[in-house]
Short mmCIF file of C-alpha atoms in Angstrom, two decimals:
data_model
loop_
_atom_site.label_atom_id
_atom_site.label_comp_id
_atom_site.label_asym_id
_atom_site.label_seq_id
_atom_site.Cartn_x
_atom_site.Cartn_y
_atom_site.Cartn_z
CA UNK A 1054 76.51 3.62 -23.54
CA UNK A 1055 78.86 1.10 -22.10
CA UNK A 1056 81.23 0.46 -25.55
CA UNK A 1057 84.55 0.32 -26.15
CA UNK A 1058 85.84 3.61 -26.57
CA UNK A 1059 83.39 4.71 -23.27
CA UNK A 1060 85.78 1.85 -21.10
CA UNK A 1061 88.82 2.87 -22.17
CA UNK A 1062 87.67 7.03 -21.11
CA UNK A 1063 87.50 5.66 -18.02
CA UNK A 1064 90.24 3.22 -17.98
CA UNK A 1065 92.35 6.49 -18.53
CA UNK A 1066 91.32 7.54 -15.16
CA UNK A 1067 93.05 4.36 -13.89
CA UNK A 1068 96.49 4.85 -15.27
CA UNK A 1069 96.98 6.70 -12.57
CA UNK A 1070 96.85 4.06 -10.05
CA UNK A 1071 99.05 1.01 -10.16
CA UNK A 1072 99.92 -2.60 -8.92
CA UNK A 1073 101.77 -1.19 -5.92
CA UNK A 1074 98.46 -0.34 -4.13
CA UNK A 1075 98.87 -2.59 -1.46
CA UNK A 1076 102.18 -2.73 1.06
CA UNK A 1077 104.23 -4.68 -1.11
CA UNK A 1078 102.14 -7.49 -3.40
CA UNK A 1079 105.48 -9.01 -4.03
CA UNK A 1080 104.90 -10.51 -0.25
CA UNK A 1081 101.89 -12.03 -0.78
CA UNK A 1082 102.53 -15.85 -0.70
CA UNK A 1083 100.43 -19.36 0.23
CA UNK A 1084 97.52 -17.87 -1.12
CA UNK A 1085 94.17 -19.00 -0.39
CA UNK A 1086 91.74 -16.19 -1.34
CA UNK A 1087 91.55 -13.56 -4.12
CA UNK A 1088 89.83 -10.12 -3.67
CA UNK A 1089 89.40 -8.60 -7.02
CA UNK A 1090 88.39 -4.85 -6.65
CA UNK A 1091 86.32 -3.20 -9.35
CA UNK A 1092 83.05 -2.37 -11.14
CA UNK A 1093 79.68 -2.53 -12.75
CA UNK A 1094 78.75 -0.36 -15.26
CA UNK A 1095 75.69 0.07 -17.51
CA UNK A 1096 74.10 3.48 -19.41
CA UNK A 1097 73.19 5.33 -16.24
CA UNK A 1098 74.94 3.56 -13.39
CA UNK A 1099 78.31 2.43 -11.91
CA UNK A 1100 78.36 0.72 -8.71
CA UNK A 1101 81.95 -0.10 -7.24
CA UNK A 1102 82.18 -3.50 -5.14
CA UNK A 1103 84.76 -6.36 -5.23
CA UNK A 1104 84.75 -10.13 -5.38
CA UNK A 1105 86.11 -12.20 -2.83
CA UNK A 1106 86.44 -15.75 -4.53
CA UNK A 1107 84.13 -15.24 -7.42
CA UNK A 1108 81.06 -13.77 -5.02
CA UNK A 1109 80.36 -10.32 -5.58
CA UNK A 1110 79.54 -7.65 -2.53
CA UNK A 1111 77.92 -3.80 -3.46
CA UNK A 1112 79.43 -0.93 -1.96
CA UNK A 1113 77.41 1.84 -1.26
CA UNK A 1114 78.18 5.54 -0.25
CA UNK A 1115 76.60 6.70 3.02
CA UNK A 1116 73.59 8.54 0.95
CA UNK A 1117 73.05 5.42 -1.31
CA UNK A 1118 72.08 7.96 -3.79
CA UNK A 1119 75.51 8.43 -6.28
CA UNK A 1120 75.34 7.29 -9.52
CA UNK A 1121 78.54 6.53 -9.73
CA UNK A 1122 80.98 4.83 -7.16
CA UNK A 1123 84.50 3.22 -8.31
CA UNK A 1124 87.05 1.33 -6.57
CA UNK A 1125 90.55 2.27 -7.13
CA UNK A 1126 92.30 0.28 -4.47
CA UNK A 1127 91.64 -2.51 -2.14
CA UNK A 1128 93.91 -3.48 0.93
CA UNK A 1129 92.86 -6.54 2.99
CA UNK A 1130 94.07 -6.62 6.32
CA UNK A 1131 92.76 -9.03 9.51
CA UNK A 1132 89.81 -10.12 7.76
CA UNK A 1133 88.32 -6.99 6.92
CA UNK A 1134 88.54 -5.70 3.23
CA UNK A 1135 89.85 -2.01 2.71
CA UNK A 1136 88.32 -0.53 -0.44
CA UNK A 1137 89.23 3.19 -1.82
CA UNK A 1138 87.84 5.13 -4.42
CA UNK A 1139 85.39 8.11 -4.83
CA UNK A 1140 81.58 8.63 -4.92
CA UNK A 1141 79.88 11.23 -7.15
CA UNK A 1142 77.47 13.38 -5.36
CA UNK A 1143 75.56 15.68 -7.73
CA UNK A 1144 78.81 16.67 -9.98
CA UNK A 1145 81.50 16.37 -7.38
CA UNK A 1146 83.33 13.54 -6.82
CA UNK A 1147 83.62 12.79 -3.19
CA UNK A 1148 86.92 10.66 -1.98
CA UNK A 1149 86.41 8.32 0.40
CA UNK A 1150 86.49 4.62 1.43
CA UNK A 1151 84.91 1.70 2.92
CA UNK A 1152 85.76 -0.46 5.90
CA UNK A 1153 83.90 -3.43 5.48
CA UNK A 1154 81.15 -2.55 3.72
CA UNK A 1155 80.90 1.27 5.77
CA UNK A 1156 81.91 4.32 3.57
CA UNK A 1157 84.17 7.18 4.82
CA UNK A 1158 83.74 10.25 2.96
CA UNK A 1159 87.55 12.71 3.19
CA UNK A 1160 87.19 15.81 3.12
CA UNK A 1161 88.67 17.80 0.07
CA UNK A 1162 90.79 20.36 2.13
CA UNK A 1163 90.64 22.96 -0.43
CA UNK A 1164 86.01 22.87 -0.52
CA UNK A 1165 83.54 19.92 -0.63
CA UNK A 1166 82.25 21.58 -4.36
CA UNK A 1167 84.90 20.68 -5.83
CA UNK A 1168 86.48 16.57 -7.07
CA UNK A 1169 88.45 14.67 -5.10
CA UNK A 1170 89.87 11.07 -5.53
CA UNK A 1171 91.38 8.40 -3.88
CA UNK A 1172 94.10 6.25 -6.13
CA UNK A 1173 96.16 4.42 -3.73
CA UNK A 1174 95.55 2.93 -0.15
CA UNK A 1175 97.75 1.31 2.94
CA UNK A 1176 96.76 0.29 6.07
CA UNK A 1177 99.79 0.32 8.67
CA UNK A 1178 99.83 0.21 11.96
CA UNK A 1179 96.29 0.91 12.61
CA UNK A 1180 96.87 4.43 10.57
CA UNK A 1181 95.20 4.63 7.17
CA UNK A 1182 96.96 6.16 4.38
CA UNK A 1183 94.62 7.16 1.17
CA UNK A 1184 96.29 8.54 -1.59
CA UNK A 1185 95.41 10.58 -4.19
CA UNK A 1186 94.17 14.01 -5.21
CA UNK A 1187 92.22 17.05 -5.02
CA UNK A 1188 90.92 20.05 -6.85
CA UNK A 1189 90.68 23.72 -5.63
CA UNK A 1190 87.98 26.50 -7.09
CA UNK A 1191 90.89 27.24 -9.58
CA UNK A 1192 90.47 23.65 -11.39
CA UNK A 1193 94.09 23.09 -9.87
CA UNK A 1194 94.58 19.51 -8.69
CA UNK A 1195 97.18 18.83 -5.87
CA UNK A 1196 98.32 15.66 -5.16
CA UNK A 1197 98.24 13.91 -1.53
CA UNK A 1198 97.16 11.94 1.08
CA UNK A 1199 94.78 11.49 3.58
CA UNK A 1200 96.26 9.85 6.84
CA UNK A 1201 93.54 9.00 9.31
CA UNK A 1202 91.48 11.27 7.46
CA UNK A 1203 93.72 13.98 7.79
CA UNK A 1204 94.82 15.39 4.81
CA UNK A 1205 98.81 15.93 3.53
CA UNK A 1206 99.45 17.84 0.86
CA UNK A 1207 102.97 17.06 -1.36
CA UNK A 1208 104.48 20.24 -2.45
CA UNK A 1209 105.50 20.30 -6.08
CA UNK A 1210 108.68 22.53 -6.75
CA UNK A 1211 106.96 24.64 -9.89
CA UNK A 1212 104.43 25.93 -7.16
CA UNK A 1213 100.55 25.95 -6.11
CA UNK A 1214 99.40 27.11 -9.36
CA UNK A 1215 100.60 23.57 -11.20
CA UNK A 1216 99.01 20.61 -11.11
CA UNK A 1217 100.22 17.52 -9.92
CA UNK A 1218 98.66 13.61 -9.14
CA UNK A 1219 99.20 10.55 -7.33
CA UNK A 1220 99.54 7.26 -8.62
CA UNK A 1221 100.69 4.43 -6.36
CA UNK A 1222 101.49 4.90 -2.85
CA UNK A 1223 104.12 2.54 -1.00
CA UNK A 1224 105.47 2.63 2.41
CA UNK A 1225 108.61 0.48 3.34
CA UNK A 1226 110.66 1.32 6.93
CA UNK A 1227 108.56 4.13 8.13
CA UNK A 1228 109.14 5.90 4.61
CA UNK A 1229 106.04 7.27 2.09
CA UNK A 1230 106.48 6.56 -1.45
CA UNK A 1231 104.20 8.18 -3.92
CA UNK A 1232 104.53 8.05 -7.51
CA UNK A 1233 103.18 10.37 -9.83
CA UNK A 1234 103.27 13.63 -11.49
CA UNK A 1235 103.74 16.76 -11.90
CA UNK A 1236 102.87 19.75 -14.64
CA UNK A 1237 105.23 22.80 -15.00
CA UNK A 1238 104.91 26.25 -15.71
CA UNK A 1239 104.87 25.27 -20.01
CA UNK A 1240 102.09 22.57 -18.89
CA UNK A 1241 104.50 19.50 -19.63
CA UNK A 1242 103.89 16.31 -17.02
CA UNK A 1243 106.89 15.70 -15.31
CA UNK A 1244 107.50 11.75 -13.84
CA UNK A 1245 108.57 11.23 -10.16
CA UNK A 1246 108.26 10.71 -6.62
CA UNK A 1247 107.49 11.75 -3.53
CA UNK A 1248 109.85 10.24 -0.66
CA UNK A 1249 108.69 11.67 2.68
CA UNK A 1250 107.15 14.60 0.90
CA UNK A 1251 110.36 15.56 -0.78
CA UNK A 1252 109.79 15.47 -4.39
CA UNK A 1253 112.16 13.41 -6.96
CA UNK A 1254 111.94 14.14 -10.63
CA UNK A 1255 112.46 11.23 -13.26
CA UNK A 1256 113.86 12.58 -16.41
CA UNK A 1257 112.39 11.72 -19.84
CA UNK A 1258 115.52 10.82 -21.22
CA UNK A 1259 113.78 11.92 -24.87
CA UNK A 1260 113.11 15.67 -24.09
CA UNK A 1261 112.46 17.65 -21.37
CA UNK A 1262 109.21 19.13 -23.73
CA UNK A 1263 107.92 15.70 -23.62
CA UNK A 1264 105.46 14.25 -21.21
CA UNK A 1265 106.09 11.14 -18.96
CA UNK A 1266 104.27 10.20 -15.78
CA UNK A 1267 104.98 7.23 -13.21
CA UNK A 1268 101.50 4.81 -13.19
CA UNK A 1269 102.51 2.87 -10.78
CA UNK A 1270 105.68 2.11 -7.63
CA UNK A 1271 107.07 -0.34 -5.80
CA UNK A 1272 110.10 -0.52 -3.39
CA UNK A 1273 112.62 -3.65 -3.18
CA UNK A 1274 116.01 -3.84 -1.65
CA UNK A 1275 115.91 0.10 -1.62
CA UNK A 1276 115.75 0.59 -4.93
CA UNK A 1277 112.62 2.79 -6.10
CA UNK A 1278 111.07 1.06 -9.36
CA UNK A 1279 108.60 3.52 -11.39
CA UNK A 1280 106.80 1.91 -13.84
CA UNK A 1281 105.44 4.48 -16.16
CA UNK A 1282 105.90 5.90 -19.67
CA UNK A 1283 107.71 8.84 -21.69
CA UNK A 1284 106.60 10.50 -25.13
CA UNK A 1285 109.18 10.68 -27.52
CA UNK A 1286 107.82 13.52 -29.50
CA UNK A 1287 104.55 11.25 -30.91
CA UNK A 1288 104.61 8.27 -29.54
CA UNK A 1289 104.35 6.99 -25.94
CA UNK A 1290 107.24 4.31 -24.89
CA UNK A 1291 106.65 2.05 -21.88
CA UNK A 1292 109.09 1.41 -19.41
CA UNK A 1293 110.60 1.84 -15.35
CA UNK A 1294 113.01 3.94 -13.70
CA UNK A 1295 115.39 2.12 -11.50
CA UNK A 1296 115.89 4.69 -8.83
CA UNK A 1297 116.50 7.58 -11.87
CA UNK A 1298 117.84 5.14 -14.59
CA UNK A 1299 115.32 4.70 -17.45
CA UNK A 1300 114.93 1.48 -18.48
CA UNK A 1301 112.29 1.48 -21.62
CA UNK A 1302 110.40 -1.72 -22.34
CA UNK A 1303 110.46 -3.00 -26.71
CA UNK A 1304 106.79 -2.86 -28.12
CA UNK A 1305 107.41 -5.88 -30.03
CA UNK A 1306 104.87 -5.04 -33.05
CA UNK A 1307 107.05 -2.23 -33.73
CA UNK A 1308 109.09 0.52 -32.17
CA UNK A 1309 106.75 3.59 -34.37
CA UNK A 1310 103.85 2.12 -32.16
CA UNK A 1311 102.99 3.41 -28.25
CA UNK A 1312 102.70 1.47 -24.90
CA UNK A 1313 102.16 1.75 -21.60
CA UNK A 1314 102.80 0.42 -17.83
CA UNK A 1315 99.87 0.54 -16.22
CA UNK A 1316 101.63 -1.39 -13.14
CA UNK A 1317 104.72 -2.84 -11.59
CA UNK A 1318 105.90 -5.51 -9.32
CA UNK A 1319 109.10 -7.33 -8.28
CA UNK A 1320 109.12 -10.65 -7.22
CA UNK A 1321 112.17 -13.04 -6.84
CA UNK A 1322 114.58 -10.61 -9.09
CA UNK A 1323 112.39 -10.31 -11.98
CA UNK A 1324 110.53 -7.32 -12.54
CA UNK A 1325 106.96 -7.34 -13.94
CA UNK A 1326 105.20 -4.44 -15.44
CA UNK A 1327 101.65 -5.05 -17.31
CA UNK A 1328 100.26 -2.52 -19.47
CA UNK A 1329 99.46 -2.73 -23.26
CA UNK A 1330 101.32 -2.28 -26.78
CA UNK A 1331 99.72 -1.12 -29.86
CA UNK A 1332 100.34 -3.19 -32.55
CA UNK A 1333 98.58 -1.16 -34.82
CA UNK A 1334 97.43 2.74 -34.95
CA UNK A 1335 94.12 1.61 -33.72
CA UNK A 1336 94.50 -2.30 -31.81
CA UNK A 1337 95.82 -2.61 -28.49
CA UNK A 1338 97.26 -5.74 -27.41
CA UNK A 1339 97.23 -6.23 -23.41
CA UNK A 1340 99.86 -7.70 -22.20
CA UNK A 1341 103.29 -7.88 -19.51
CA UNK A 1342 106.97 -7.33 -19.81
CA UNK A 1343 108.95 -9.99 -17.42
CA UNK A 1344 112.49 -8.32 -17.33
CA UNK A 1345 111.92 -6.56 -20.61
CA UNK A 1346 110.38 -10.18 -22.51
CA UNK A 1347 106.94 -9.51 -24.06
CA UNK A 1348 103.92 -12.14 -22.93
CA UNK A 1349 100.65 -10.87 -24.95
CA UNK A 1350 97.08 -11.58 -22.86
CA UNK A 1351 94.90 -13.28 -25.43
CA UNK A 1352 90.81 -12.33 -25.54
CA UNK A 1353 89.49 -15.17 -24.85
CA UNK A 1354 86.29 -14.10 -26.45
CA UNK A 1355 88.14 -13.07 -29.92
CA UNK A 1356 91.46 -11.89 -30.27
CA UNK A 1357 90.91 -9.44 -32.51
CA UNK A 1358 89.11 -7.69 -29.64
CA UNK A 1359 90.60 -5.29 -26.87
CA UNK A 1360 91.69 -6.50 -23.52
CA UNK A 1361 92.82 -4.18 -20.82
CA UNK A 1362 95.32 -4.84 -17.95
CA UNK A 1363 95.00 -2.99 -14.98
CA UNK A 1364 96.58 -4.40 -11.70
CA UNK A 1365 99.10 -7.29 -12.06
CA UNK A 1366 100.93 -9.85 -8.90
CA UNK A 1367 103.10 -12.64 -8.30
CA UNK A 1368 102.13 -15.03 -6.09
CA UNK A 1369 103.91 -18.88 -5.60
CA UNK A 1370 104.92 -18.47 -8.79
CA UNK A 1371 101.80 -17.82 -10.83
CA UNK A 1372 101.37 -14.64 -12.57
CA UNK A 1373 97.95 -12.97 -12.20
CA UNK A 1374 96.91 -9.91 -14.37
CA UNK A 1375 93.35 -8.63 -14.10
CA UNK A 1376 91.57 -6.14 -15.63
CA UNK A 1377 88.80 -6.85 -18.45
CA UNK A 1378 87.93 -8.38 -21.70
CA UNK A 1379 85.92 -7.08 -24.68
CA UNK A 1380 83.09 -9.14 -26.43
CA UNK A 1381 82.09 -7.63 -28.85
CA UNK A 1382 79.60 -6.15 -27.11
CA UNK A 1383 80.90 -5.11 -23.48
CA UNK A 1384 83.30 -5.89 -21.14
CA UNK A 1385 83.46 -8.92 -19.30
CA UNK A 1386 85.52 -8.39 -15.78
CA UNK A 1387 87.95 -11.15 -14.79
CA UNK A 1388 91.67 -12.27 -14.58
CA UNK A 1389 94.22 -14.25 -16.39
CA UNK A 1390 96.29 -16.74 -14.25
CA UNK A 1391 99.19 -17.62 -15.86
CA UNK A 1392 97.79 -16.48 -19.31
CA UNK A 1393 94.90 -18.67 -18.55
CA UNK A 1394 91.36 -16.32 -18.76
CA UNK A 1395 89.43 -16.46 -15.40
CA UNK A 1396 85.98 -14.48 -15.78
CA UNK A 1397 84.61 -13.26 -12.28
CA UNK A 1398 80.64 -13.72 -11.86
CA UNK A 1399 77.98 -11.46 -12.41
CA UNK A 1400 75.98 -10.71 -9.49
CA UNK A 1401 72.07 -11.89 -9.09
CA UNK A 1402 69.77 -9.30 -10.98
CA UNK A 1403 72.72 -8.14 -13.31
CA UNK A 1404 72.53 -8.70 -17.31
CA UNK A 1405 75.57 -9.88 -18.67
CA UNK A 1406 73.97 -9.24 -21.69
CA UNK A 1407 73.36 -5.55 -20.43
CA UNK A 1408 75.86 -4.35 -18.00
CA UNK A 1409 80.24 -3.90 -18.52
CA UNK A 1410 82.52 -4.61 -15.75
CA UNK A 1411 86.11 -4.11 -14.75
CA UNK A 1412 88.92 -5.44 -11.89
CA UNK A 1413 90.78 -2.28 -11.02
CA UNK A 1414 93.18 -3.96 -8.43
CA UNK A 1415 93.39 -7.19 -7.04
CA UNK A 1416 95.04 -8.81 -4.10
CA UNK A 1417 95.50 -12.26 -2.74
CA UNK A 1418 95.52 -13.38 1.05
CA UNK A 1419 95.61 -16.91 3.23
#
C-alpha cells in the first residue's frame, strides 16, 4: 500500500538525483510558468506525468502497458517539456524519456533484461544528455550517460567489477559534470565527480571506512558544489564540497541525529541545499540550509507528520522547494513557496482519498 514507510522506499531511489537537473536553475529568472515533474501512485500503479501550472498531463511508455513509470528529471526547452525517468516492463526497468508527450526507450548497453535508469537530463545544443545508470548480468551497476541515445560509460578507478551511480548531471562551457558515486573493492561508497569522464573523489573527512555520496551538483564561477552527505561511523551528516573542501551543514535538533542534502543550488552568493534533519530517532523534519542557517518546511496538514523535499530553486528571489506532504493517510504532492504550502491538483478520475503523489523536480520558465 501507498503509506509512509512505502514513500520514503522509494524516495530513497531519488536521493540520487538532485536540484541541478536542469542547466543551471540558478538562471532561471522572470518566471511565468512552473513545471513540476513527478507522480501518482496507488496499490498497483504508478504513472509518471508533470504539472504545468497546476494541470496535470499522463505520460505513457510506448507499450502503455508498465505498471510503473517515474519521472526523475524534467528540462523545458522552446516550449516543449523534456521528461526523464524509466518504465518497468515485466521486471526490468527500461530508461528512457519523453519529448512532449512521446517516450524514447535507451538502450541498456550491457542487455535489455537487465534495469536501467535515467536520473539527470540536459538538453544543449540540440544534443540530449540523459544521465544515469545501468546494470550488467553480474547485478553490477555502472554509471553514465546517454547522449543522443548513445550511451557513455564513466570509468570508475576501482574497476568494472564496482559499482558506481549518477546523481545530477551539469554542463557549463562545453564541460560534463556528474555527481555521484562510487563503491570500492571493501564495498564502501565513495563521493565525487565526473569532469569530462575523469573521475574526482570527495573525501569523507570522518573515515575513509565510512560512506558518503554526492545527491546532487551544480557549477558557479568554476567552483564545483556537491551537495551530499558523509557517515560518521552511525550517523549520516549533511553537507557540500566546495570543489574538495567539506563544508558540513548543523542538524539543529541535535548533532547525535542524521541529515541529508537531497539538492543544491546557488543563487546570488548564497548557497541552498534542501534535504531533511531528524530531530528524533524516528521524525524527520524537511527542510533547507541557506549558507549553513536552518529553515524547517512545516506540514501543512499536521506537523507532527513527515514532509519530504526533493528538488529545490531560486527564482526572483522566492525560494521554492517541492516534494510532498504526509496526511495522515498519503501523500499529497505540491510545493512550498517561500515556506508557504502550495498543493498541485489531482487529475480528473483520481481519488485523493485513494491515490499518493510526489514532485521529483521542478523547474520554472517565462
Amino acid at each position: 500500500m501507498f503509506q509512509k514507510y512505502g514513500f520514503l522506499l522509494f524516495l530513497s531511489l531519488f536521493l540520487f538525483a538532485g536540484c541541478s537537473r536542469n542547466f543551471q536553475s540558478s538562471d532561471v529568472i522572470n518566471s511565468h510558468h512552473i513545471y513540476a515533474g513527478g507522480y501518482i501512485q496507488n496499490d498497483t500503479t504508478q504513472i509518471a506525468g508533470y504539472w504545468k501550472d497546476n494541470s496535470w498531463i499522463t505520460l505513457k511508455d510506448f507499450n502503455e502497458t508498465s505498471s510503473i513509470t517515474e519521472v526523475a528529471s524534467l528540462f523545458v526547452l522552446n516550449g516543449s517539456v523534456y521528461a526523464s525517468g524509466s518504465a518497468k516492463h515485466g521486471t526490468t526497468y527500461v530508461a528512457g524519456y519523453w519529448i512532449d508527450g512521446v517516450w524514447q526507450s535507451l538502450a541498456n548497453p550491457y542487455g535489455s533484461s537487465y534495469n536501467a535508469r535515467v536520473t539527470s537530463m540536459i538538453v544543449l545544443d540540440k544534443n540530449i544528455y540523459a544521465g544515469g545508470y545501468a546494470y550488467n548480468r553480474d547485478a553490477i551497476s555502472t554509471a553514465g550517460y546517454w547522449k543522443n541515445g548513445r550511451w557513455q560509460a564513466l570509468i570508475t578507478p576501482y574497476g568494472s567489477s564496482c559499482m558506481s551511480y549518477l546523481s545530477s548531471l551539469v554542463i557549463l562551457k562545453k564541460n560534463v559534470y556528474a555527481g555521484g558515486c562510487v563503491y570500492n573493492n571493501t564495498t564502501t561508497s565513495i563521493a565525487g565527480y565526473w569532469k569530462n569522464g575523469s573521475w574526482n573523489p570527495l573525501k569523507n573527512f570522518y573515515g575513509s571506512v565510512y560512506n558518503a555520496n554526492v545527491t546532487s551538483l551544480t557549477v558557479s564561477d568554476g567552483i564545483v558544489y556537491a551537495g551530499g552527505y558523509a557517515y560518521n561511523n552511525a550517523v549520516i551528516v549533511a553537507g557540500y564540497w566546495e570543489d574538495s573542501a567539506w563544508n558540513p551543514f548543523t542538524n539543529f535538533y541535535g548533532r547525535s541525529y542524521s541529515s541529508k542534502v537531497t539538492c543544491i543550488t546557488i543563487s546570488h552568493g548564497n548557497i541552498y541545499a534542501g534535504g531533511y534533519a531528524y530531530k528524533s530517532d524516528s521524525k524527520y523534519i524537511a527542510g533547507y540550509w541557506k549558507n549553513n542557517t536552518w529553515v524547517s518546511i512545516k506540514n501543512p496538514y499536521n506537523n507532527s507528520y513527515a514532509c519530504v523535499i526533493n528538488t529545490l530553486l531560486v527564482s526572483d528571489g522566492n525560494v521554492y522547494a517541492a516534494g510532498a506532504a504526509y496526511n495522515g493517510t498519503i501523500y499529497i504532492a505540491g510545493y512550498w513557496k517561500n515556506d508557504i504550502w502550495e498543493p498541485v491538483s489531482k487529475p480528473y478520475g483520481f481519488s485523493r482519498a485513494a491515490y499518493g503523489a510526489a514532485i521529483t523536480s521542478l523547474v520554472i520558465v517565462k
